[in-house]
XYZ file of C-alpha atoms in Angstrom:
586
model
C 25.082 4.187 24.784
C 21.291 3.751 24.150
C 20.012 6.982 26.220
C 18.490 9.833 23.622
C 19.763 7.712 20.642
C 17.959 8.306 17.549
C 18.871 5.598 15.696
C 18.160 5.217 11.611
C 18.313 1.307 10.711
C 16.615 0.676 7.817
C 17.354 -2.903 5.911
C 15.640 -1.961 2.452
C 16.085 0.040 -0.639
C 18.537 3.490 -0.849
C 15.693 5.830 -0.868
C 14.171 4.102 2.297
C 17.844 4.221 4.195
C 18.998 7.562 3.295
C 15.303 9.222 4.309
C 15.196 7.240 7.632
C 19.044 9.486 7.865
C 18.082 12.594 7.250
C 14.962 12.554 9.356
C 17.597 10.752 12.399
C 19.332 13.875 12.036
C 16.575 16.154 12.179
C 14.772 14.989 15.149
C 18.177 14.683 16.768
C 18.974 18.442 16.265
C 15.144 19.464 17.164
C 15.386 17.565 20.875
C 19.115 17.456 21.172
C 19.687 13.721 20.945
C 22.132 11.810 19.513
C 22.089 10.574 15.913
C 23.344 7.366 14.757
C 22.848 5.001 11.934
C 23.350 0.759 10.946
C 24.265 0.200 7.333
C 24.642 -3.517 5.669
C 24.758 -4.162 1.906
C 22.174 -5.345 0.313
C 22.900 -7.748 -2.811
C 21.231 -6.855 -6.435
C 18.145 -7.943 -6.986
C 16.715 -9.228 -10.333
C 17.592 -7.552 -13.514
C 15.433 -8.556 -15.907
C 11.460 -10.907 -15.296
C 9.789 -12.142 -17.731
C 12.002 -10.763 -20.352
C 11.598 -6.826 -19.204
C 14.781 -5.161 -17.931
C 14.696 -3.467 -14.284
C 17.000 -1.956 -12.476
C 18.295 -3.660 -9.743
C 18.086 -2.838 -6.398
C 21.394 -2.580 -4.619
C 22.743 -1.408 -1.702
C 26.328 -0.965 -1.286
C 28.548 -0.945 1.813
C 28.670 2.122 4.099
C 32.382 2.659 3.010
C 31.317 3.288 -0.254
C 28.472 5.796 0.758
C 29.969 8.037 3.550
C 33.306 9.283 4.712
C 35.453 6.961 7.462
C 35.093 10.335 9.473
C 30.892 9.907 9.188
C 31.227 5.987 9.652
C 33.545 6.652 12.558
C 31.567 8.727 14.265
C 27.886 7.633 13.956
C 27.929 4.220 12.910
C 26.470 1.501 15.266
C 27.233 -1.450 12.683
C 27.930 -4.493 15.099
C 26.014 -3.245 18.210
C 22.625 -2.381 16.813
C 20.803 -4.211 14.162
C 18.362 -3.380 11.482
C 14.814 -2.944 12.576
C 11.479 -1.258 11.787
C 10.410 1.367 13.037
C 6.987 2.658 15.417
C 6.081 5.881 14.639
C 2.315 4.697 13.584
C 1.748 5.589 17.384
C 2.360 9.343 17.106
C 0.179 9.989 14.057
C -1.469 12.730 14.281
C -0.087 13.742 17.500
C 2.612 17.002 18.735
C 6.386 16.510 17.784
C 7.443 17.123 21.466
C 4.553 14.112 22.053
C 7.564 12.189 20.848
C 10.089 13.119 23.769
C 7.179 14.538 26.848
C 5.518 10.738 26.716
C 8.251 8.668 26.178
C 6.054 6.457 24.010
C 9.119 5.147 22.216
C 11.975 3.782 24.328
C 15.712 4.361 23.545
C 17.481 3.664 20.805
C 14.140 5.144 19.101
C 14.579 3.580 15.636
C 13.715 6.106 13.211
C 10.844 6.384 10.078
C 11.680 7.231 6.761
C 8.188 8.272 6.245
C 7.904 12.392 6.213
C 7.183 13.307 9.352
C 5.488 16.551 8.503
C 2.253 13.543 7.800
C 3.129 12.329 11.350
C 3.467 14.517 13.789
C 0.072 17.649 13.169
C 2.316 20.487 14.089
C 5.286 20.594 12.163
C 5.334 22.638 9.300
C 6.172 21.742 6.332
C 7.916 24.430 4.296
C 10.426 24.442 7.784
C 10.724 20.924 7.291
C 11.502 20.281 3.610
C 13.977 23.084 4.021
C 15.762 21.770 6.664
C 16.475 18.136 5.287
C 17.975 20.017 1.903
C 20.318 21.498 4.223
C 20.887 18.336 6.152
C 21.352 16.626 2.940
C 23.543 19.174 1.408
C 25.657 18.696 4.721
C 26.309 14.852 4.790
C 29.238 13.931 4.386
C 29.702 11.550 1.652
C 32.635 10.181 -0.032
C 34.514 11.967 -2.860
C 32.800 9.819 -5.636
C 29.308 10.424 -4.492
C 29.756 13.997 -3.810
C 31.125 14.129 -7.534
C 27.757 12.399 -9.121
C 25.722 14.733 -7.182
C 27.440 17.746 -8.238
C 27.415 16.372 -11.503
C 23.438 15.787 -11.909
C 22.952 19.782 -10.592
C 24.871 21.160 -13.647
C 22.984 18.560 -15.741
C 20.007 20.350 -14.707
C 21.687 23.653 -15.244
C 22.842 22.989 -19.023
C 19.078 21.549 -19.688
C 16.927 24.792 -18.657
C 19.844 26.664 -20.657
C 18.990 24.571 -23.929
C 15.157 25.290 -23.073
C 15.269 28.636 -22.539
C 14.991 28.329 -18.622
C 11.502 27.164 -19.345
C 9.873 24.870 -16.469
C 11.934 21.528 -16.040
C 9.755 18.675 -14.649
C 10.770 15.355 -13.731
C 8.191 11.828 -13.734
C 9.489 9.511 -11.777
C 7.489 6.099 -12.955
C 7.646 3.451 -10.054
C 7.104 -0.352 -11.184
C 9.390 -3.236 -10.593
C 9.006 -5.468 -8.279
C 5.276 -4.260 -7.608
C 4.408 -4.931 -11.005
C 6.977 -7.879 -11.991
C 6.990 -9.972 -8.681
C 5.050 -13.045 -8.266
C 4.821 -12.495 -4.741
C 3.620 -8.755 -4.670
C 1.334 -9.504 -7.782
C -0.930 -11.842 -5.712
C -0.851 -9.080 -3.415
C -2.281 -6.145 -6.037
C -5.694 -5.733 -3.848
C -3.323 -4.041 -1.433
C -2.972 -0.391 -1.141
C 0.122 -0.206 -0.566
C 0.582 -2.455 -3.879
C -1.677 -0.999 -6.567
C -0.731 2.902 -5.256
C 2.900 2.130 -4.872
C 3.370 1.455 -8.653
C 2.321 3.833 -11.008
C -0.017 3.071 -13.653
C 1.304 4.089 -17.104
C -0.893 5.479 -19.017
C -1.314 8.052 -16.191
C 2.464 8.660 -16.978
C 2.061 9.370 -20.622
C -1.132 11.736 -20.275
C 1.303 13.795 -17.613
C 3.592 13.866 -20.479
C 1.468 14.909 -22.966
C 0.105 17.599 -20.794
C 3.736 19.183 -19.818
C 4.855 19.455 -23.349
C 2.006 21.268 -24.750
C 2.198 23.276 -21.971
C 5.587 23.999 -23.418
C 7.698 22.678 -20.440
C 10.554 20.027 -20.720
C 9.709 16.653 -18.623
C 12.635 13.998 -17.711
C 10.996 10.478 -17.529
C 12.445 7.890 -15.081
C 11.738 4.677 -14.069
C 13.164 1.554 -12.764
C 11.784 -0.423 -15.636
C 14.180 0.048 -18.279
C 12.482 -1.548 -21.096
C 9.157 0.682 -20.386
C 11.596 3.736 -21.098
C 12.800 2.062 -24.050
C 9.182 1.656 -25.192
C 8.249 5.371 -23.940
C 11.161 6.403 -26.297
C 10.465 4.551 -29.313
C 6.267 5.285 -29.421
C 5.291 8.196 -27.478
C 6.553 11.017 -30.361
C 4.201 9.247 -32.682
C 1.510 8.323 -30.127
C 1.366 11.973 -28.783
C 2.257 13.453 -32.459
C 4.694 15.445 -30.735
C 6.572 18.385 -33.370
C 10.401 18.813 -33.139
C 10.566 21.647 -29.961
C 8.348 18.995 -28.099
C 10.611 16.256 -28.432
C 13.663 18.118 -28.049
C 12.300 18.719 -24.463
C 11.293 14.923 -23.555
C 14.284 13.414 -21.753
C 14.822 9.823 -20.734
C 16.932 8.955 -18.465
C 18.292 6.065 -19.672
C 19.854 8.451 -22.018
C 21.364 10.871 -19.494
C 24.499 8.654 -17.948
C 26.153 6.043 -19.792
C 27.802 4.369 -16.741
C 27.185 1.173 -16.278
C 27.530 1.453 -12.276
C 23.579 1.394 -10.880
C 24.480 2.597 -7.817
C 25.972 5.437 -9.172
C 23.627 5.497 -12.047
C 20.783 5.592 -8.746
C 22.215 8.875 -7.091
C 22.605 10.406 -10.117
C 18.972 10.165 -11.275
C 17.475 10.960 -7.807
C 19.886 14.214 -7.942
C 18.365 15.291 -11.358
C 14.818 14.734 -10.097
C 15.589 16.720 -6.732
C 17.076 19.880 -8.464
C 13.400 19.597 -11.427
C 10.808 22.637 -10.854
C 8.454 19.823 -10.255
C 8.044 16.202 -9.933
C 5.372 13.991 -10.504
C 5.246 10.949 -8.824
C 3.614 8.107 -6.331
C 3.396 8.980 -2.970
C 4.865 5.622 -1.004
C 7.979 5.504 -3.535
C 10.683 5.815 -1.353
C 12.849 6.606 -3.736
C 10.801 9.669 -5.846
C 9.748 11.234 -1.648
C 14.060 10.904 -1.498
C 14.336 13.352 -4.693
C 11.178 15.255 -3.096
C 13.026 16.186 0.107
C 16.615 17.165 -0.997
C 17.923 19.037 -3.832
C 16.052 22.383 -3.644
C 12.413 23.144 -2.837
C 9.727 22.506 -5.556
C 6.406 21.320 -6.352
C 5.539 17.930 -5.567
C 2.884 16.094 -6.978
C 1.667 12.588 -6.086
C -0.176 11.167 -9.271
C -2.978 9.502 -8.163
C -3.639 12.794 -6.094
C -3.556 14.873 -8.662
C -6.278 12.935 -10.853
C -9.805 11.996 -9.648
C -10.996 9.201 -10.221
C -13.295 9.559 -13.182
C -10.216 11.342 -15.150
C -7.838 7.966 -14.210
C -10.575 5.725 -15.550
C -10.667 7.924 -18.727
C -7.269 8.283 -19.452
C -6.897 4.490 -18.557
C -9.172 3.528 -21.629
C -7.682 6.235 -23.886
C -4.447 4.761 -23.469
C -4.318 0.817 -22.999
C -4.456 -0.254 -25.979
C -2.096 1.858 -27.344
C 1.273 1.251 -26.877
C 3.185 -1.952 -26.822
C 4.125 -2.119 -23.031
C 4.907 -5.228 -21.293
C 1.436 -7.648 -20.446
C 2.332 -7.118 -16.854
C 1.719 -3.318 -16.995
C -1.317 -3.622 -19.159
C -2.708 -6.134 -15.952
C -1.852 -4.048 -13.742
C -3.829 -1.024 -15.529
C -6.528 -3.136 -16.056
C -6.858 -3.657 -12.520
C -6.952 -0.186 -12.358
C -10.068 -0.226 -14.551
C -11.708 -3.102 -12.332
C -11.264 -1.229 -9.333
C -12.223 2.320 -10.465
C -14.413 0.591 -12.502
C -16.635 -0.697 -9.219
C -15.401 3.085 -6.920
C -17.655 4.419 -9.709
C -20.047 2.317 -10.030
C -20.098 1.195 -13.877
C -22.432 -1.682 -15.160
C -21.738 -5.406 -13.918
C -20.423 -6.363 -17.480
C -18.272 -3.707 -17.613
C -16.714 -4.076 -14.513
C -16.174 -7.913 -15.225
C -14.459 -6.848 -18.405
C -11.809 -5.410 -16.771
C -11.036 -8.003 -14.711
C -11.178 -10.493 -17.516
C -8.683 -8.278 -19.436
C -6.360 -7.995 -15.920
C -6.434 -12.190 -15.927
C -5.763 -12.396 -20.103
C -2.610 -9.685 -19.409
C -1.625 -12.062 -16.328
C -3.411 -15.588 -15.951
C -1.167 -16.723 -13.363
C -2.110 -14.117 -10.919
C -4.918 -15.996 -8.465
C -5.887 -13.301 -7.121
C -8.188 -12.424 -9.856
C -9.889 -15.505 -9.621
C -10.524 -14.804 -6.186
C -12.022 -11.601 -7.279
C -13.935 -13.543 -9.838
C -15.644 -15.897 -7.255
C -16.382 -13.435 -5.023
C -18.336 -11.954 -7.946
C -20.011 -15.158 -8.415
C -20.671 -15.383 -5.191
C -22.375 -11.596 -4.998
C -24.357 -12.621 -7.929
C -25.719 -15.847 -5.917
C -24.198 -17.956 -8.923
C -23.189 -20.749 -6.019
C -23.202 -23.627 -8.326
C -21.321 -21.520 -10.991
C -18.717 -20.719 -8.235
C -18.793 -24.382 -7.239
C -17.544 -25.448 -10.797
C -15.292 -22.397 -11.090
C -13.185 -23.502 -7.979
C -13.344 -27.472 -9.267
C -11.374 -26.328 -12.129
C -8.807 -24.230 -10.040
C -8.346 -26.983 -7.634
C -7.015 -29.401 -10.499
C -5.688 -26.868 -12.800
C -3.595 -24.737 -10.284
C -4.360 -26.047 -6.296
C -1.091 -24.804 -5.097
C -0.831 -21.712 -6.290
C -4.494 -20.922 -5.690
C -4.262 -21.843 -1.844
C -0.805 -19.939 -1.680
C -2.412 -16.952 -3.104
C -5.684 -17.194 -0.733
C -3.420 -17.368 2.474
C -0.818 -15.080 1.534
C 0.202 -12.401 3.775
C 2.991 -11.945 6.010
C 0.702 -9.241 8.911
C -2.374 -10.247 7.866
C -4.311 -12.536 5.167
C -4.671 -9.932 2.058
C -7.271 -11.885 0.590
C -9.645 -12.609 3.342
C -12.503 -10.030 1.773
C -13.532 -13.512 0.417
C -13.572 -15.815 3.613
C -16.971 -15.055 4.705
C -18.965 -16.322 1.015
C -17.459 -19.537 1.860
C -18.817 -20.033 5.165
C -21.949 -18.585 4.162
C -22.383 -20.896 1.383
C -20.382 -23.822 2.886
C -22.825 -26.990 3.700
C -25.045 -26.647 1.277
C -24.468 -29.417 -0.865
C -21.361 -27.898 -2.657
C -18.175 -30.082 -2.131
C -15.761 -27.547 -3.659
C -17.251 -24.440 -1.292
C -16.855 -26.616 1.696
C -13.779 -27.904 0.772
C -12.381 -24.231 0.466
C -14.141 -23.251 3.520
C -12.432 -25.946 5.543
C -8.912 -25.056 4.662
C -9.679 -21.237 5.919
C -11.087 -22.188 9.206
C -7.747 -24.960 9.761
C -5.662 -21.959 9.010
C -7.211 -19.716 11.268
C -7.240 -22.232 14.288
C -10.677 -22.792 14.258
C -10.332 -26.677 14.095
C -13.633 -27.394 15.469
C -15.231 -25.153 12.490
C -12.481 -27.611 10.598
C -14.443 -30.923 11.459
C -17.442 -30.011 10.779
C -16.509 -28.084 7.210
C -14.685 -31.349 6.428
C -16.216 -34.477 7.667
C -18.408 -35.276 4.690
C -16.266 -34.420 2.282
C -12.860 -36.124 3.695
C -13.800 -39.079 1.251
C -13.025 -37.397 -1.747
C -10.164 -34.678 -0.575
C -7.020 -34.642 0.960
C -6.502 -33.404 4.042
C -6.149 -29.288 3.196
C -2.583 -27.767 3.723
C -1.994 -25.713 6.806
C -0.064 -23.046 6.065
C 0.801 -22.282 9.556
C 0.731 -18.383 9.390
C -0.458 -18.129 12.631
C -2.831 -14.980 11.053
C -6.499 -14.395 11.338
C -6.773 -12.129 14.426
C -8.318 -9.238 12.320
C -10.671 -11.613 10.461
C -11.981 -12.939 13.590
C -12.598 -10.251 15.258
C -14.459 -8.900 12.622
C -16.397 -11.788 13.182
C -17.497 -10.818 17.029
C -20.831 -10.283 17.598
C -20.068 -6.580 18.903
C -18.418 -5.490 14.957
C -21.030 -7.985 12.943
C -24.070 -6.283 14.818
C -22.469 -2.627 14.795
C -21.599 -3.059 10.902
C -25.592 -4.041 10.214
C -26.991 -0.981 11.869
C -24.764 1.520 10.155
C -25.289 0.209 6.881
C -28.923 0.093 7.754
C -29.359 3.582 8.826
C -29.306 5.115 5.651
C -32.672 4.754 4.482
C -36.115 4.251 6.158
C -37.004 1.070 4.524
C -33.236 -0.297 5.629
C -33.991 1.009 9.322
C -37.551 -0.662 9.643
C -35.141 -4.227 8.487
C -32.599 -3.229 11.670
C -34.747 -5.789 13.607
C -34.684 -8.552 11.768
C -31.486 -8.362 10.677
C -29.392 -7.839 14.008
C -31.577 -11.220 15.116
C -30.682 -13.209 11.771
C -27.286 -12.018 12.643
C -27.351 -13.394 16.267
C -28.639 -16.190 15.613
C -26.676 -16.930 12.795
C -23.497 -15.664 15.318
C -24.758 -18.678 17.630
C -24.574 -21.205 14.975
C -21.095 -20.598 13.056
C -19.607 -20.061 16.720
C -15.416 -19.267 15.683
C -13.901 -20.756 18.648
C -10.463 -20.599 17.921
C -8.193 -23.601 19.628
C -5.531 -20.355 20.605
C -6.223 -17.133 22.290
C -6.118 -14.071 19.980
C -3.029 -12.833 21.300
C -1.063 -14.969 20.042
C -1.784 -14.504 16.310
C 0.476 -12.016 14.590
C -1.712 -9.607 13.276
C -3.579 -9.258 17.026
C -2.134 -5.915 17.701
C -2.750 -4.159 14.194
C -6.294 -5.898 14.665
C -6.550 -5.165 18.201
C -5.979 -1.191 17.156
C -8.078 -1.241 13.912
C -11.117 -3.631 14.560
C -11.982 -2.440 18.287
C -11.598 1.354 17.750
C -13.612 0.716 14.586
C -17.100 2.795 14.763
C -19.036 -1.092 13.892
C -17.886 -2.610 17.382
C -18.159 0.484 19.262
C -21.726 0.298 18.857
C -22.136 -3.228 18.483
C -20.403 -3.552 22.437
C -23.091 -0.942 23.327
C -25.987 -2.320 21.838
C -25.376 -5.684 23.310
C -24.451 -4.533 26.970
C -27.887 -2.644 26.684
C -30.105 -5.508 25.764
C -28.089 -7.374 28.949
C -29.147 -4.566 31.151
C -32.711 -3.658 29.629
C -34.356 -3.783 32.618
C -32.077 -0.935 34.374
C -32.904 1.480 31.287
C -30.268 -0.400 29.411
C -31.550 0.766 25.998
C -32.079 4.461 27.462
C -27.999 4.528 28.088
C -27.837 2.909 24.383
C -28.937 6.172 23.044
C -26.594 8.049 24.910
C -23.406 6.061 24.242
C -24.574 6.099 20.604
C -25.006 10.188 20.408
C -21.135 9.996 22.364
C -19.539 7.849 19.828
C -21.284 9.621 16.528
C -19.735 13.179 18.111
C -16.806 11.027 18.788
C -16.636 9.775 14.891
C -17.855 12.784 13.992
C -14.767 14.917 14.898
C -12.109 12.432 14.110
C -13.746 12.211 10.437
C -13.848 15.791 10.115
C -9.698 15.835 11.528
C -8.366 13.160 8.772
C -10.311 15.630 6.523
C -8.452 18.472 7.761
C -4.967 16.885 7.891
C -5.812 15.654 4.388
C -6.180 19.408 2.961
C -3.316 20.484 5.091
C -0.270 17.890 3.950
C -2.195 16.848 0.209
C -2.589 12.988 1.652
């Protein structure tokens, strides 16, 4: 049952399920295998936060989505369940890589990223074409097959009324990034901040299109952020009656109340546009991308550098009357842009002062905050700062600092408090011995805590069993490698190599992370395993210490030779995420 089973089983959002389908089917035709597919429903989430309408996220049974002939023949419901896939181990590597090594064992459970950014030899035109046909193919049931064919004529009768002039769509992704307590705290993520789109990005792309005299369709999941877009962007963009006969919203192109339906429909419109402008990790907006017909795809923060998003961000901000949420989110923006390009310190600290005014529950910008404190050497300001969060807000502040599900997300911070712990700052130490308890270094624990247990509680552990990747990063091979890159760009920083890498090791000797469980069993050890010791710091830091152990067989000699191997080595797999970058636009 299992042997050459290509298997899509997704548990998330429609975009995510139906993409992990059509590239089950593709691989499945490219090596022969079998295709087959697990489908559970997936109740609605919220509607409306903090008094801004969303669109729910719902997933309906697979009896409402595909024929009983489909279901019958390529369902596994019952004898497979959902799971994640683990194609991050063929990146960058051939598509037959996938079947000659047998790297993945049977049922292979299948991405729904594109695989074209996977796999460094399939092309992408070949591709894209091939899941439009694969999409055009499923076999859905009547219903579905009716909204679809309904959204394509849509399209149709629009580039009539504009003259067939260009027909873009803008899909604007925010929800549960943007409205969620839990992925708020999480906004110094990546896969946060770039998943959402920030808006005044959207309404710059909008002014662009129309005086370019092409029609744009706006979408979002945020319903009251189209409402908004609606009411103020004619005025805001003094737009003259052709322009805003060709602005569309889609709130105002299907009346059904069904979201579902409502869902499809949208995704169809934006899959049949000349072009569409959107976020690259939205599942949904790469699900319009793929099907439909073939067309222009542009992911937005992409398309502007940096110094134009940091521009556009303070044309627009103040401008429209969007909900706080998006304007903290933007700001964030600002802050982080803000310190990419390297503005003043005030200005950067405005931005983050404006993100925390937008959204003063979100901790995570106090976090940021301290660790500015703590760059500027303000220790007793930092001190005070964290006093008042610990009886304001000690929960919540805590929560925020160990959140994380893979990994901690705020542990950029961890280090300023054991750098400035014992010395003579209660608070610091304090905070400092809750992150060495919940990273199992209890001996670290004692001696954070044992002059302060007088006056504090016992700190929560939050039991996470994280902190692989932050320890390692702690070895003496990645602290000792980081120190002589970052000290090899200027002569004055390489004459300080010395000195430093001995402050270090001494300092190494003193702090001493022993950790009361091995590394392995932490349950970010393999992501950290991959990332921290194939990183270019510890590569040279292992080097540079098994020299000075073998100095007196020409130890340091070999050094220099290792070193020249893993610069060439860097060297060329720099130069390939360069290439791949120009080739697939990532």
């Amino acid at each position: 049952m299992q042997k050459e089973l290509i298997l899509a089983s997704r548990d998330d959002g429609l975009g995510e399920r139906l993409r992990a389908i059509l590239n089950a089917i593709y691989l499945s035709k490219y090596f022969n295998f079998n295709f087959g597919f697990v489908w559970y429903p997936l109740n609605a989430s919220e509607t409306e936060v903090a008094k801004n309408k969303l669109a729910p996220v719902i997933v309906p049974s697979v009896d409402e989505i595909f024929s009983k002939e489909f279901i019958q023949k390529y369902s596994y419901n019952g004898i497979f369940e959902t799971r994640m896939d683990e194609f991050g181990k063929l990146k960058r590597k051939s598509i037959n890589f996938l079947k000659d090594a047998k790297v993945l064992n049977f049922p292979i459970h299948m991405t729904q990223k594109r695989l074209d950014t996977i796999f460094d030899d399939l092309d992408t035109k070949e591709y894209k074409a091939s899941l439009i046909k694969i999409w055009q193919e499923l076999d859905f049931t009547p219903k579905i097959k009716e909204i679809l064919k309904e959204a394509e004529e849509k399209i149709i009768n629009l580039k009539k009324n504009i003259d067939n002039k260009q027909l873009c769509s803008l899909h604007i992704r925010a929800g549960d990034a943007i409205f969620l307590n839990k992925f708020q705290k999480q906004i110094i993520r990546p896969n946060i901040f770039a998943r959402a789109l920030n808006f005044t990005l959207a309404i710059e792309i909008i002014n662009k299109e129309l005086k370019n005299n092409n029609a744009i369709i706006v979408l979002s999941d945020d319903l009251s952020l189209l409402e908004c877009f609606k009411n103020e962007l004619p005025n805001l963009l003094n737009l003259n009656e052709i322009q805003k006969n060709k602005l569309f919203f889609s709130i105002d192109l299907y009346n059904k109340k069904d979201h579902v339906y409502k869902a499809l429909y949208e995704n169809a419109l934006m899959s049949w546009s000349d072009k569409i402008y959107y976020t690259k990790t939205s599942g949904y907006a790469n699900l319009a991308v793929l099907t439909g017909k073939y067309k222009e795809d542009i992911g937005i923060y992409e398309y502007f550098s940096n110094e134009e998003q940091y521009k556009i961000i303070q044309k627009y901000l103040e401008q429209i009357n969007v909900h706080p949420f998006h304007k903290s989110f933007v700001c964030f923006h600002g802050f982080r842009l803000a310190r990419i390009l390297k503005k003043p310190l005030e200005e950067i600290k405005s931005w983050l002062k404006k993100a925390h005014f937008y959204n003063p529950n979100n901790d995570t910008f106090h976090l940021l905050w301290i660790e500015i404190l703590f760059k500027e050497k303000q220790i007793k300001e930092a001190n005070e700062y964290i006093e008042n969060l610990l009886t304001q807000r000690k929960n919540a502040f805590l929560e925020t600092l160990f959140c994380g599900n893979t990994r901690y997300y705020c542990d950029f911070i961890f280090d300023y408090f054991f750098k400035y712990a014992k010395k003579g700052f209660e608070n610091i130490d304090y905070i400092a011995s809750s992150i060495a308890l919940n990273l199992g270094c209890n001996e670290l624990f004692e001696f954070y805590f044992k002059e302060i247990k007088d006056k504090f509680q016992t700190p929560f552990n939050f039991e996470k069993k994280l902190g692989a990747e932050f320890l390692m990063k702690n070895h003496l091979s990645y602290k000792l490698g980081e120190t002589m890159v970052k000290n090899s760009f200027t002569l004055k920083t390489l004459l300080k190599n010395p000195l430093d890498l001995l402050m270090i090791y001494l300092q190494f000797k003193k702090d001493k992370f022993k950790h009361d469980k091995s590394l392995s069993s932490y349950k970010d050890y393999e992501k950290a395993l991959k990332f921290v010791k194939d990183h270019l710091y510890y590569k040279i830091g292992y080097v540079l210490i098994k020299a000075q152990k073998t100095w007196y067989k020409g130890g340091y000699f070999i050094f220099i030779k290792e070193l020249k191997k893993i610069a060439k080595e860097y060297k060329y797999k720099k130069e390939e995420r360069k290439n791949l970058k120009k080739i697939y636009n990532i």
